[in-house]
């Protein structure tokens, strides 16, 4: 009678190492008590999803705060879904968001003693473990064809029972070793399946750092662990990797809870201690029908982190926003800390909400404005150049015309105690600041004639603008300048403040804010702009006058 050992030898004659050898090759890590080893394990199947950024941010934070290790492992065993080069892109993008692994697959290289960190390079390691399972009757070669699988499924559907390859349906688990040997020698194609000893009517108790304690049906599926292409499946490979890479906490999306019983059974069968688990909530969005749904790659721009890069958001803003999803007390904390030093925040799994958070673009914009308002003009220039060099040629060329002038523009009401929050991203900066440039201002006026408040007739507007041109002095401080504007307004029949106007609207043409709006539109083409006093200082008297004249003569 053929033994399990002979079957194992027949399938993997080249495998000479044992699990003990692997235990020695990858010794326990020498880390202080409490240090967590976490990993981000992307598959190179496309762009970095915002949900994956969320996961990796937490992996990074947990490892860093505990003095542990955060590493990246590339899970590329599903070769059909692989997109060439996406692994490197993922790592580059993580870096832009300040997430730098200290070990593992780093895009252009691998660093660390627990590698290789690319699953397709670890076939020899997986084979050692599979051979062990075969030798011990915990795995078997399965010769089931697609037609047979379809047949099993059809029967299960008809009988309305749980679909899958398990128990009585796992027909090749009942082959004798003699039959197995014969078919292998004949060259019949096969995969290797794990032989489950569970039963789904039993429940197992699970502890999750986010979800707490809960019960879930035991696994009874004989899952495929080794495919006919010589590579393992995710379920099996990641268990082996998390064991030998000495991961202490597996942090991943909630969608993996359903297959947790498989993973726990594999750990148990191999006599390995399972890591701690933290399954993170999914990021949601209100869909077209008003219901919550997962952020979708296909439907939502904000599902891909590349969207935030292309639009020129400061990457810290997205990370800061994601931390508000991660911990309910973070928002208050970061307000108290003036949107700075978020690395000092103490993250905890207990404060993570179980419900999928709704993605809130408004909050991302809010954090962006706060963050950008705190940068110096030099930092803003550097960030704007880095962004525009890659994504916005027009902006890049504009800045390069005169970097000092660009910094002067961006420095309006910056570098002070309560800086203005005029900008949220670099993606619309060209449009926001182009009026500061003479030729672009002219082009804009030509293409889109100025729109003043229709409450005022042309004569009134002309009168206001020419009086401002002739009487408003720029070489005075902001308060005096504003008083000066009020005086000019009053002399033309405008109330000095809104209150006076509201109290007696019949007595005035409008208020000083109407005057300021006319000046603003004439000089900037817009209803909203940075502080008008500084806009005028930046443009200088001569250019302001030139614009007033041209607006007056074209009205
Ligand atoms: N490769 C899996 C994925 O991309 C990783 C899941 C895990 O973190 O264990 O979803």
Coordinates of C-alpha atoms and ligand atoms in Angstrom, one line a residue:
X1 CA 0.0 0.0 0.0
X2 CA 1.3 3.4 -1.0
X3 CA 1.9 5.7 2.0
X4 CA 1.2 9.5 2.4
X5 CA 5.0 9.9 2.5
X6 CA 5.5 8.2 -0.8
X7 CA 2.9 10.5 -2.4
X8 CA 4.6 13.5 -1.0
X9 CA 7.9 12.3 -2.3
X10 CA 6.4 11.5 -5.7
X11 CA 5.1 15.1 -6.0
X12 CA 8.1 17.0 -4.5
X13 CA 11.2 14.8 -4.9
X14 CA 13.4 18.0 -5.1
X15 CA 12.2 19.3 -1.7
X16 CA 14.8 18.3 0.9
X17 CA 14.2 20.9 3.6
X18 CA 11.9 20.5 6.5
X19 CA 9.7 22.9 8.4
X20 CA 12.3 22.8 11.2
X21 CA 14.9 24.0 8.7
X22 CA 12.7 26.9 7.8
X23 CA 12.1 27.7 11.5
X24 CA 15.9 28.0 11.8
X25 CA 16.3 30.0 8.6
X26 CA 13.7 32.5 9.8
X27 CA 14.3 32.8 13.6
X28 CA 12.0 34.6 15.9
X29 CA 12.7 38.3 15.8
X30 CA 14.6 39.9 18.5
X31 CA 12.4 42.8 19.4
X32 CA 11.4 44.5 22.7
X33 CA 8.2 43.4 24.4
X34 CA 5.1 44.8 22.8
X35 CA 6.8 45.6 19.5
X36 CA 4.4 44.8 16.7
X37 CA 5.4 43.3 13.3
X38 CA 2.9 44.4 10.7
X39 CA 2.7 44.0 7.0
X40 CA 1.0 45.5 4.0
X41 CA 0.5 42.8 1.4
X42 CA -0.7 44.3 -1.9
X43 CA -1.3 42.3 -5.0
X44 CA 0.2 44.0 -8.1
X45 CA -3.1 44.2 -9.8
X46 CA -3.5 48.0 -10.4
X47 CA -3.4 51.3 -8.7
X48 CA -3.3 52.0 -5.0
X49 CA -6.8 52.1 -3.7
X50 CA -7.7 54.6 -1.0
X51 CA -8.8 51.7 1.2
X52 CA -5.3 50.2 0.8
X53 CA -3.7 53.5 1.7
X54 CA -5.9 53.4 4.9
X55 CA -4.7 49.9 5.7
X56 CA -1.1 50.6 5.1
X57 CA -1.2 53.8 7.1
X58 CA -2.5 51.9 10.1
X59 CA 0.0 49.0 9.7
X60 CA 2.8 51.7 9.5
X61 CA 1.5 53.5 12.6
X62 CA 1.1 50.4 14.8
X63 CA 4.6 49.2 14.0
X64 CA 6.2 52.6 14.4
X65 CA 4.5 53.5 17.7
X66 CA 5.4 50.1 19.2
X67 CA 9.0 50.2 18.1
X68 CA 8.3 47.2 15.8
X69 CA 8.7 46.5 12.1
X70 CA 6.4 47.4 9.2
X71 CA 7.2 45.5 6.0
X72 CA 5.7 45.1 2.6
X73 CA 5.1 41.8 0.9
X74 CA 4.1 41.6 -2.7
X75 CA 1.3 39.0 -3.2
X76 CA 1.7 38.1 -6.8
X77 CA 0.6 34.5 -7.0
X78 CA -2.4 35.3 -9.1
X79 CA -0.4 35.8 -12.3
X80 CA -3.5 36.3 -14.5
X81 CA -4.5 39.5 -12.7
X82 CA -1.0 40.9 -12.4
X83 CA -0.3 44.3 -14.1
X84 CA 3.3 44.7 -14.9
X85 CA 5.0 47.6 -13.0
X86 CA 2.1 48.2 -10.6
X87 CA 4.2 46.9 -7.7
X88 CA 6.8 49.7 -8.1
X89 CA 4.1 52.3 -8.6
X90 CA 2.4 51.2 -5.4
X91 CA 5.5 51.6 -3.4
X92 CA 6.3 55.0 -4.9
X93 CA 2.8 56.2 -4.0
X94 CA 3.1 54.9 -0.5
X95 CA 6.3 56.9 -0.1
X96 CA 4.5 60.1 -1.3
X97 CA 2.0 59.6 1.5
X98 CA 4.8 59.3 4.0
X99 CA 4.5 55.5 4.4
X100 CA 7.9 54.0 4.2
X101 CA 8.4 50.4 5.1
X102 CA 11.6 49.5 6.9
X103 CA 11.7 46.0 5.4
X104 CA 10.4 43.9 2.6
X105 CA 9.6 44.6 -1.0
X106 CA 10.5 48.2 -1.7
X107 CA 9.7 48.5 -5.4
X108 CA 13.2 48.5 -6.8
X109 CA 14.8 46.3 -4.2
X110 CA 14.1 44.0 -1.2
X111 CA 15.5 44.5 2.2
X112 CA 15.5 42.2 5.2
X113 CA 16.3 38.8 6.6
X114 CA 12.9 37.3 6.2
X115 CA 12.6 37.4 2.4
X116 CA 12.2 37.0 -0.4
X117 CA 9.2 39.3 0.0
X118 CA 7.7 38.6 -3.4
X119 CA 5.5 35.5 -3.2
X120 CA 6.4 34.2 -6.6
X121 CA 10.0 34.0 -5.4
X122 CA 9.1 31.8 -2.5
X123 CA 7.9 28.7 -4.2
X124 CA 10.6 26.5 -2.5
X125 CA 9.4 27.6 0.9
X126 CA 5.7 26.8 0.2
X127 CA 6.7 23.5 -1.2
X128 CA 8.4 22.5 2.1
X129 CA 5.2 23.2 3.9
X130 CA 2.9 21.5 1.4
X131 CA 5.1 18.4 1.4
X132 CA 4.8 18.3 5.2
X133 CA 1.0 18.5 4.9
X134 CA 1.0 15.7 2.3
X135 CA 3.2 13.5 4.4
X136 CA 0.8 13.9 7.3
X137 CA -2.3 13.2 5.4
X138 CA -3.4 16.9 5.7
X139 CA -3.4 17.6 2.0
X140 CA -3.9 15.6 -1.1
X141 CA -3.7 15.8 -4.9
X142 CA -7.0 16.5 -6.5
X143 CA -7.7 15.6 -10.1
X144 CA -11.1 17.2 -10.3
X145 CA -11.8 18.6 -13.8
X146 CA -13.7 21.8 -14.4
X147 CA -16.6 19.7 -15.7
X148 CA -16.7 17.7 -12.5
X149 CA -16.6 20.9 -10.4
X150 CA -19.5 22.3 -12.4
X151 CA -21.4 19.1 -11.8
X152 CA -20.8 19.2 -8.1
X153 CA -22.0 22.8 -8.0
X154 CA -25.1 22.1 -10.0
X155 CA -26.0 19.3 -7.6
X156 CA -25.5 21.6 -4.6
X157 CA -27.6 24.4 -6.1
X158 CA -30.4 22.0 -6.8
X159 CA -30.3 20.6 -3.3
X160 CA -30.0 24.2 -2.0
X161 CA -27.0 23.4 0.1
X162 CA -23.7 25.3 0.7
X163 CA -21.6 25.2 -2.5
X164 CA -18.0 24.2 -2.5
X165 CA -15.5 21.4 -2.3
X166 CA -16.1 19.8 1.1
X167 CA -17.1 16.7 3.0
X168 CA -18.9 14.2 0.8
X169 CA -18.5 16.5 -2.3
X170 CA -14.7 16.5 -2.0
X171 CA -14.6 13.3 -4.1
X172 CA -10.8 13.1 -4.6
X173 CA -10.1 13.2 -0.9
X174 CA -11.5 9.6 -0.9
X175 CA -9.1 8.2 -3.5
X176 CA -6.6 5.7 -2.2
X177 CA -2.9 6.5 -2.4
X178 CA -2.5 3.7 -4.9
X179 CA -5.0 5.4 -7.2
X180 CA -3.3 8.8 -6.6
X181 CA 0.1 7.4 -7.5
X182 CA -1.3 5.8 -10.6
X183 CA -2.9 9.0 -11.9
X184 CA 0.2 11.1 -11.1
X185 CA 2.4 8.7 -12.9
X186 CA 0.0 8.7 -15.8
X187 CA 0.5 12.5 -16.0
X188 CA -3.0 13.5 -15.0
X189 CA -3.2 17.2 -14.1
X190 CA -3.9 18.0 -10.5
X191 CA -3.9 20.7 -7.8
X192 CA -3.2 20.1 -4.2
X193 CA -6.0 20.6 -1.7
X194 CA -5.9 21.1 2.1
X195 CA -7.8 18.3 3.9
X196 CA -10.1 20.1 6.3
X197 CA -11.1 18.4 9.5
X198 CA -13.7 21.1 10.3
X199 CA -17.5 21.1 10.2
X200 CA -19.5 24.2 9.5
X201 CA -22.1 23.4 12.0
X202 CA -19.5 24.1 14.7
X203 CA -18.6 27.6 15.6
X204 CA -15.1 28.8 16.5
X205 CA -14.4 31.7 18.8
X206 CA -12.4 34.5 17.3
X207 CA -10.8 37.6 18.8
X208 CA -10.3 40.6 16.6
X209 CA -8.7 43.9 17.7
X210 CA -11.4 45.9 16.0
X211 CA -14.5 43.7 16.2
X212 CA -13.8 42.2 19.6
X213 CA -14.8 38.6 20.3
X214 CA -17.2 36.8 18.0
X215 CA -18.2 33.4 16.8
X216 CA -18.0 32.2 13.2
X217 CA -18.6 28.8 11.5
X218 CA -15.7 26.5 11.4
X219 CA -14.1 25.9 8.0
X220 CA -14.8 22.6 6.2
X221 CA -13.7 23.4 2.7
X222 CA -10.9 21.5 1.1
X223 CA -9.4 24.6 -0.4
X224 CA -6.8 24.6 -3.1
X225 CA -3.4 25.4 -1.6
X226 CA -1.2 24.7 -4.6
X227 CA -2.3 25.4 -8.2
X228 CA -1.3 23.6 -11.4
X229 CA 1.0 26.5 -12.3
X230 CA 3.2 25.6 -9.3
X231 CA 2.2 28.6 -7.2
X232 CA 0.2 28.5 -4.0
X233 CA -3.1 30.4 -3.4
X234 CA -3.5 33.5 -1.3
X235 CA -5.1 31.6 1.7
X236 CA -2.2 29.3 2.0
X237 CA 0.7 31.5 1.0
X238 CA -0.1 34.3 3.4
X239 CA -0.4 31.9 6.3
X240 CA 3.1 30.5 5.6
X241 CA 4.5 34.0 5.1
X242 CA 3.0 35.6 8.2
X243 CA 4.4 32.7 10.2
X244 CA 7.9 32.8 8.8
X245 CA 8.1 36.6 8.5
X246 CA 7.0 36.6 12.2
X247 CA 4.1 38.9 11.8
X248 CA 2.5 39.7 15.1
X249 CA -0.7 41.5 13.9
X250 CA -2.4 41.0 10.6
X251 CA -4.1 44.3 9.7
X252 CA -6.3 44.0 6.6
X253 CA -9.8 44.8 5.2
X254 CA -12.9 43.5 6.7
X255 CA -13.7 41.5 3.5
X256 CA -11.2 38.9 4.8
X257 CA -13.3 38.0 7.9
X258 CA -15.3 35.5 5.9
X259 CA -12.2 33.4 5.1
X260 CA -10.6 33.8 8.6
X261 CA -11.8 30.2 9.6
X262 CA -9.7 28.8 6.7
X263 CA -6.6 30.7 7.8
X264 CA -7.1 29.7 11.5
X265 CA -7.5 26.1 10.6
X266 CA -4.3 26.2 8.5
X267 CA -2.4 27.7 11.5
X268 CA -3.8 25.1 13.8
X269 CA -3.0 22.2 11.5
X270 CA 0.6 23.4 11.2
X271 CA 0.8 23.8 15.0
X272 CA 1.7 27.5 14.5
X273 CA 0.5 30.2 16.8
X274 CA -1.9 32.5 14.8
X275 CA -1.1 36.2 14.8
X276 CA -3.5 38.8 16.2
X277 CA -6.0 40.1 13.7
X278 CA -7.5 43.5 13.0
X279 CA -10.0 43.7 10.3
X280 CA -10.6 47.3 9.3
X281 CA -13.9 48.8 8.2
X282 CA -14.5 49.4 4.6
X283 CA -14.6 53.0 3.3
X284 CA -18.1 53.8 1.9
X285 CA -19.8 56.4 -0.1
X286 CA -23.5 57.3 -0.6
X287 CA -24.3 55.8 -4.0
X288 CA -26.6 57.1 -6.7
X289 CA -29.6 55.5 -5.2
X290 CA -29.0 57.1 -1.8
X291 CA -27.7 53.9 -0.2
X292 CA -24.2 53.3 1.2
X293 CA -21.9 51.4 -0.9
X294 CA -18.1 50.5 -1.0
X295 CA -15.9 53.1 -2.7
X296 CA -15.6 51.7 -6.2
X297 CA -12.6 51.8 -8.5
X298 CA -14.9 52.1 -11.4
X299 CA -17.3 54.8 -10.2
X300 CA -15.4 57.0 -7.8
X301 CA -12.4 59.2 -8.5
X302 CA -11.5 59.3 -4.8
X303 CA -11.1 55.5 -4.8
X304 CA -7.7 55.8 -6.3
X305 CA -5.0 57.7 -4.5
X306 CA -3.6 58.8 -7.8
X307 CA -6.6 61.1 -8.1
X308 CA -5.3 63.1 -5.1
X309 CA -1.8 63.2 -6.5
X310 CA -3.0 64.4 -9.9
X311 CA -5.2 67.0 -8.4
X312 CA -2.3 68.3 -6.3
X313 CA -3.7 67.7 -2.8
X314 CA -1.0 67.8 -0.1
X315 CA -0.6 64.2 0.7
X316 CA -0.7 64.9 4.5
X317 CA -4.3 66.0 4.1
X318 CA -5.5 62.6 2.9
X319 CA -3.6 60.8 5.6
X320 CA -4.9 63.2 8.2
X321 CA -8.4 62.7 6.9
X322 CA -8.0 58.9 6.9
X323 CA -6.9 59.1 10.5
X324 CA -10.3 60.6 11.4
X325 CA -11.9 57.5 10.0
X326 CA -9.4 55.3 11.9
X327 CA -10.0 56.8 15.3
X328 CA -13.0 58.7 16.5
X329 CA -11.1 60.9 18.9
X330 CA -8.5 62.0 16.3
X331 CA -10.4 64.9 14.9
X332 CA -10.7 66.7 18.2
X333 CA -7.0 65.9 18.9
X334 CA -5.8 67.4 15.7
X335 CA -7.8 70.5 16.1
X336 CA -6.2 71.0 19.5
X337 CA -2.8 70.4 18.0
X338 CA -3.4 72.9 15.3
X339 CA -3.2 70.3 12.5
X340 CA 0.4 69.6 13.3
X341 CA 2.5 66.7 14.5
X342 CA -0.1 64.0 13.8
X343 CA 2.6 61.4 14.4
X344 CA 2.3 62.1 18.1
X345 CA -1.3 61.0 18.2
X346 CA -1.8 57.7 20.0
X347 CA -3.8 55.4 17.8
X348 CA -5.8 52.6 19.3
X349 CA -7.9 49.8 17.7
X350 CA -10.6 50.3 20.4
X351 CA -11.5 53.7 19.0
X352 CA -12.2 52.4 15.5
X353 CA -15.8 52.4 14.5
X354 CA -17.2 49.2 13.2
X355 CA -19.3 50.8 10.6
X356 CA -17.8 51.6 7.3
X357 CA -16.9 55.3 7.3
X358 CA -18.4 57.5 4.6
X359 CA -15.8 59.2 2.5
X360 CA -16.1 62.9 3.0
X361 CA -14.3 65.0 0.3
X362 CA -15.3 68.2 2.2
X363 CA -13.2 67.2 5.1
X364 CA -10.2 66.4 2.9
X365 CA -10.5 69.9 1.4
X366 CA -10.8 71.3 4.9
X367 CA -7.6 69.6 6.1
X368 CA -5.8 70.6 2.9
X369 CA -6.6 74.3 3.4
X370 CA -5.4 74.1 7.0
X371 CA -2.2 72.3 6.0
X372 CA -1.4 74.6 3.1
X373 CA -2.0 77.7 5.1
X374 CA 0.8 76.7 7.5
X375 CA 3.5 76.3 4.8
X376 CA 6.0 79.0 4.2
X377 CA 6.2 80.6 0.8
X378 CA 9.3 78.5 0.0
X379 CA 7.5 75.3 0.9
X380 CA 4.6 76.3 -1.2
X381 CA 6.9 77.0 -4.1
X382 CA 8.6 73.6 -3.8
X383 CA 5.4 71.7 -3.5
X384 CA 3.8 73.6 -6.4
X385 CA 6.9 72.9 -8.6
X386 CA 7.0 69.2 -7.7
X387 CA 3.3 68.9 -8.5
X388 CA 3.3 70.9 -11.7
X389 CA 6.4 69.4 -13.0
X390 CA 4.6 66.1 -13.1
X391 CA 1.0 67.0 -13.7
X392 CA 0.5 70.6 -14.8
X393 CA 2.9 72.1 -17.4
X394 CA 1.0 75.4 -17.6
X395 CA 1.4 76.0 -13.9
X396 CA 5.0 74.9 -14.0
X397 CA 5.9 77.4 -16.7
X398 CA 4.0 80.1 -14.9
X399 CA 5.9 79.7 -11.7
X400 CA 9.2 79.5 -13.6
X401 CA 8.5 82.9 -15.2
X402 CA 9.5 84.5 -11.9
X403 CA 9.7 82.4 -8.8
X404 CA 9.9 85.4 -6.5
X405 CA 6.7 86.9 -7.9
X406 CA 5.0 83.6 -7.5
X407 CA 6.1 83.5 -3.9
X408 CA 4.9 87.0 -3.4
X409 CA 1.5 86.0 -4.6
X410 CA 1.4 82.9 -2.5
X411 CA 2.6 84.8 0.5
X412 CA -0.4 87.1 0.8
X413 CA -1.5 86.7 4.4
X414 CA 0.7 83.7 5.0
X415 CA 3.4 83.4 7.6
X416 CA 1.3 85.1 10.3
X417 CA -0.7 83.9 13.2
X418 CA -4.0 83.4 11.5
X419 CA -3.0 82.7 7.9
X420 CA -5.7 82.9 5.2
X421 CA -6.9 79.5 3.9
X422 CA -7.1 80.5 0.3
X423 CA -5.8 77.3 -1.3
X424 CA -6.8 73.7 -1.0
X425 CA -4.8 72.0 -3.8
X426 CA -2.4 72.8 -6.6
X427 CA -4.7 71.4 -9.3
X428 CA -6.7 74.6 -9.5
X429 CA -3.9 77.0 -8.7
X430 CA -3.2 78.1 -12.2
X431 CA -6.8 79.2 -12.6
X432 CA -6.8 80.8 -9.1
X433 CA -3.7 83.0 -9.5
X434 CA -3.5 83.6 -13.3
X435 CA -5.1 87.1 -12.9
X436 CA -1.9 88.2 -11.1
X437 CA -0.2 88.0 -14.5
X438 CA -0.8 90.8 -16.9
X439 CA -1.1 88.8 -20.1
X440 CA -3.3 86.1 -18.5
X441 CA -5.5 88.7 -17.0
X442 CA -6.1 90.3 -20.4
X443 CA -6.7 87.0 -22.1
X444 CA -9.3 86.2 -19.4
X445 CA -11.1 89.5 -19.8
X446 CA -11.2 89.0 -23.5
X447 CA -12.6 85.5 -23.3
X448 CA -15.0 86.1 -20.4
X449 CA -16.2 89.7 -20.1
X450 CA -16.4 90.9 -16.5
X451 CA -19.6 90.4 -14.7
X452 CA -20.5 93.1 -12.1
X453 CA -23.5 93.1 -9.8
X454 CA -26.4 94.0 -12.0
X455 CA -27.8 96.2 -9.3
X456 CA -25.4 98.9 -10.5
X457 CA -25.5 100.6 -13.8
X458 CA -22.4 101.2 -15.9
X459 CA -22.1 104.9 -15.0
X460 CA -22.0 104.0 -11.3
X461 CA -19.3 101.4 -11.8
X462 CA -17.2 103.8 -13.9
X463 CA -17.6 106.5 -11.3
X464 CA -16.5 104.2 -8.5
X465 CA -13.6 102.7 -10.3
X466 CA -12.2 106.0 -11.5
X467 CA -12.5 107.5 -8.0
X468 CA -10.8 104.6 -6.5
X469 CA -8.1 104.9 -9.2
X470 CA -7.5 108.5 -8.4
X471 CA -7.9 108.6 -4.7
X472 CA -7.1 105.3 -3.1
X473 CA -3.6 105.3 -1.8
X474 CA -1.7 102.1 -1.7
X475 CA 1.2 103.3 0.4
X476 CA -0.6 103.0 3.7
X477 CA -1.4 100.3 6.2
X478 CA -4.4 98.0 5.6
X479 CA -6.7 99.7 8.1
X480 CA -6.0 103.2 6.7
X481 CA -6.4 101.9 3.2
X482 CA -9.8 100.5 4.1
X483 CA -10.9 103.7 5.8
X484 CA -9.7 105.5 2.7
X485 CA -11.9 103.2 0.6
X486 CA -14.9 103.9 2.9
X487 CA -14.4 107.7 2.5
X488 CA -14.3 107.4 -1.2
X489 CA -17.4 105.2 -1.1
X490 CA -19.2 107.6 1.2
X491 CA -18.4 110.6 -1.1
X492 CA -20.1 108.6 -3.9
X493 CA -23.2 107.7 -1.9
X494 CA -22.2 104.3 -0.5
X495 CA -22.7 103.5 3.2
X496 CA -19.5 103.0 5.2
X497 CA -20.6 99.7 6.6
X498 CA -23.3 97.1 6.0
X499 CA -25.1 97.9 9.2
X500 CA -25.6 101.5 8.3
X501 CA -26.8 100.4 4.9
X502 CA -29.2 97.8 6.2
X503 CA -30.7 100.4 8.7
X504 CA -31.5 102.7 5.9
X505 CA -31.2 101.1 2.5
X506 CA -33.0 103.9 0.7
X507 CA -30.5 106.5 1.7
X508 CA -27.5 104.8 -0.1
X509 CA -26.5 103.3 -3.4
X510 CA -25.0 100.4 -1.6
X511 CA -22.3 99.8 1.0
X512 CA -18.5 99.8 1.1
X513 CA -18.6 96.0 0.4
X514 CA -20.2 96.8 -3.0
X515 CA -17.4 99.2 -3.7
X516 CA -14.8 96.6 -2.7
X517 CA -16.5 94.0 -4.9
X518 CA -16.4 96.3 -7.9
X519 CA -12.7 96.9 -7.4
X520 CA -12.1 93.2 -6.8
X521 CA -13.9 92.2 -10.0
X522 CA -12.1 94.8 -12.0
X523 CA -8.7 93.8 -10.8
X524 CA -9.0 90.1 -10.5
X525 CA -12.0 89.1 -12.7
X526 CA -13.4 87.2 -9.7
X527 CA -15.8 87.6 -6.9
X528 CA -13.5 85.8 -4.5
X529 CA -9.8 86.4 -4.3
X530 CA -7.1 86.7 -1.7
X531 CA -7.2 89.9 0.5
X532 CA -7.8 92.8 -1.8
X533 CA -5.4 95.1 -0.1
X534 CA -2.5 92.7 -0.7
X535 CA -3.7 91.9 -4.2
X536 CA -3.3 95.6 -5.0
X537 CA 0.1 95.8 -3.2
X538 CA 1.3 92.8 -5.3
X539 CA 0.0 94.2 -8.6
X540 CA 1.3 97.7 -7.7
X541 CA -0.3 101.0 -8.4
X542 CA 0.6 101.2 -12.1
X543 CA -0.8 97.9 -13.0
X544 CA -4.0 98.5 -11.0
X545 CA -4.5 101.8 -12.8
X546 CA -3.9 100.2 -16.1
X547 CA -6.6 97.6 -15.3
X548 CA -9.1 100.3 -14.0
X549 CA -8.6 102.3 -17.2
X550 CA -9.1 99.3 -19.5
X551 CA -12.2 98.2 -17.6
X552 CA -13.7 101.7 -17.6
X553 CA -13.1 102.2 -21.3
X554 CA -14.6 98.8 -22.1
X555 CA -17.8 99.2 -20.1
Ligands
LIG1 N1 -3.1 40.3 -1.2 C1 -4.2 40.5 -0.4 C2 -5.0 41.7 -1.0 O1 -4.4 42.4 -1.8 C3 -3.8 40.9 1.0 C4 -4.7 40.6 2.1 C5 -4.0 40.6 3.4 O2 -3.6 41.6 3.9 O3 -3.8 39.5 4.0 O4 -6.1 42.0 -0.7

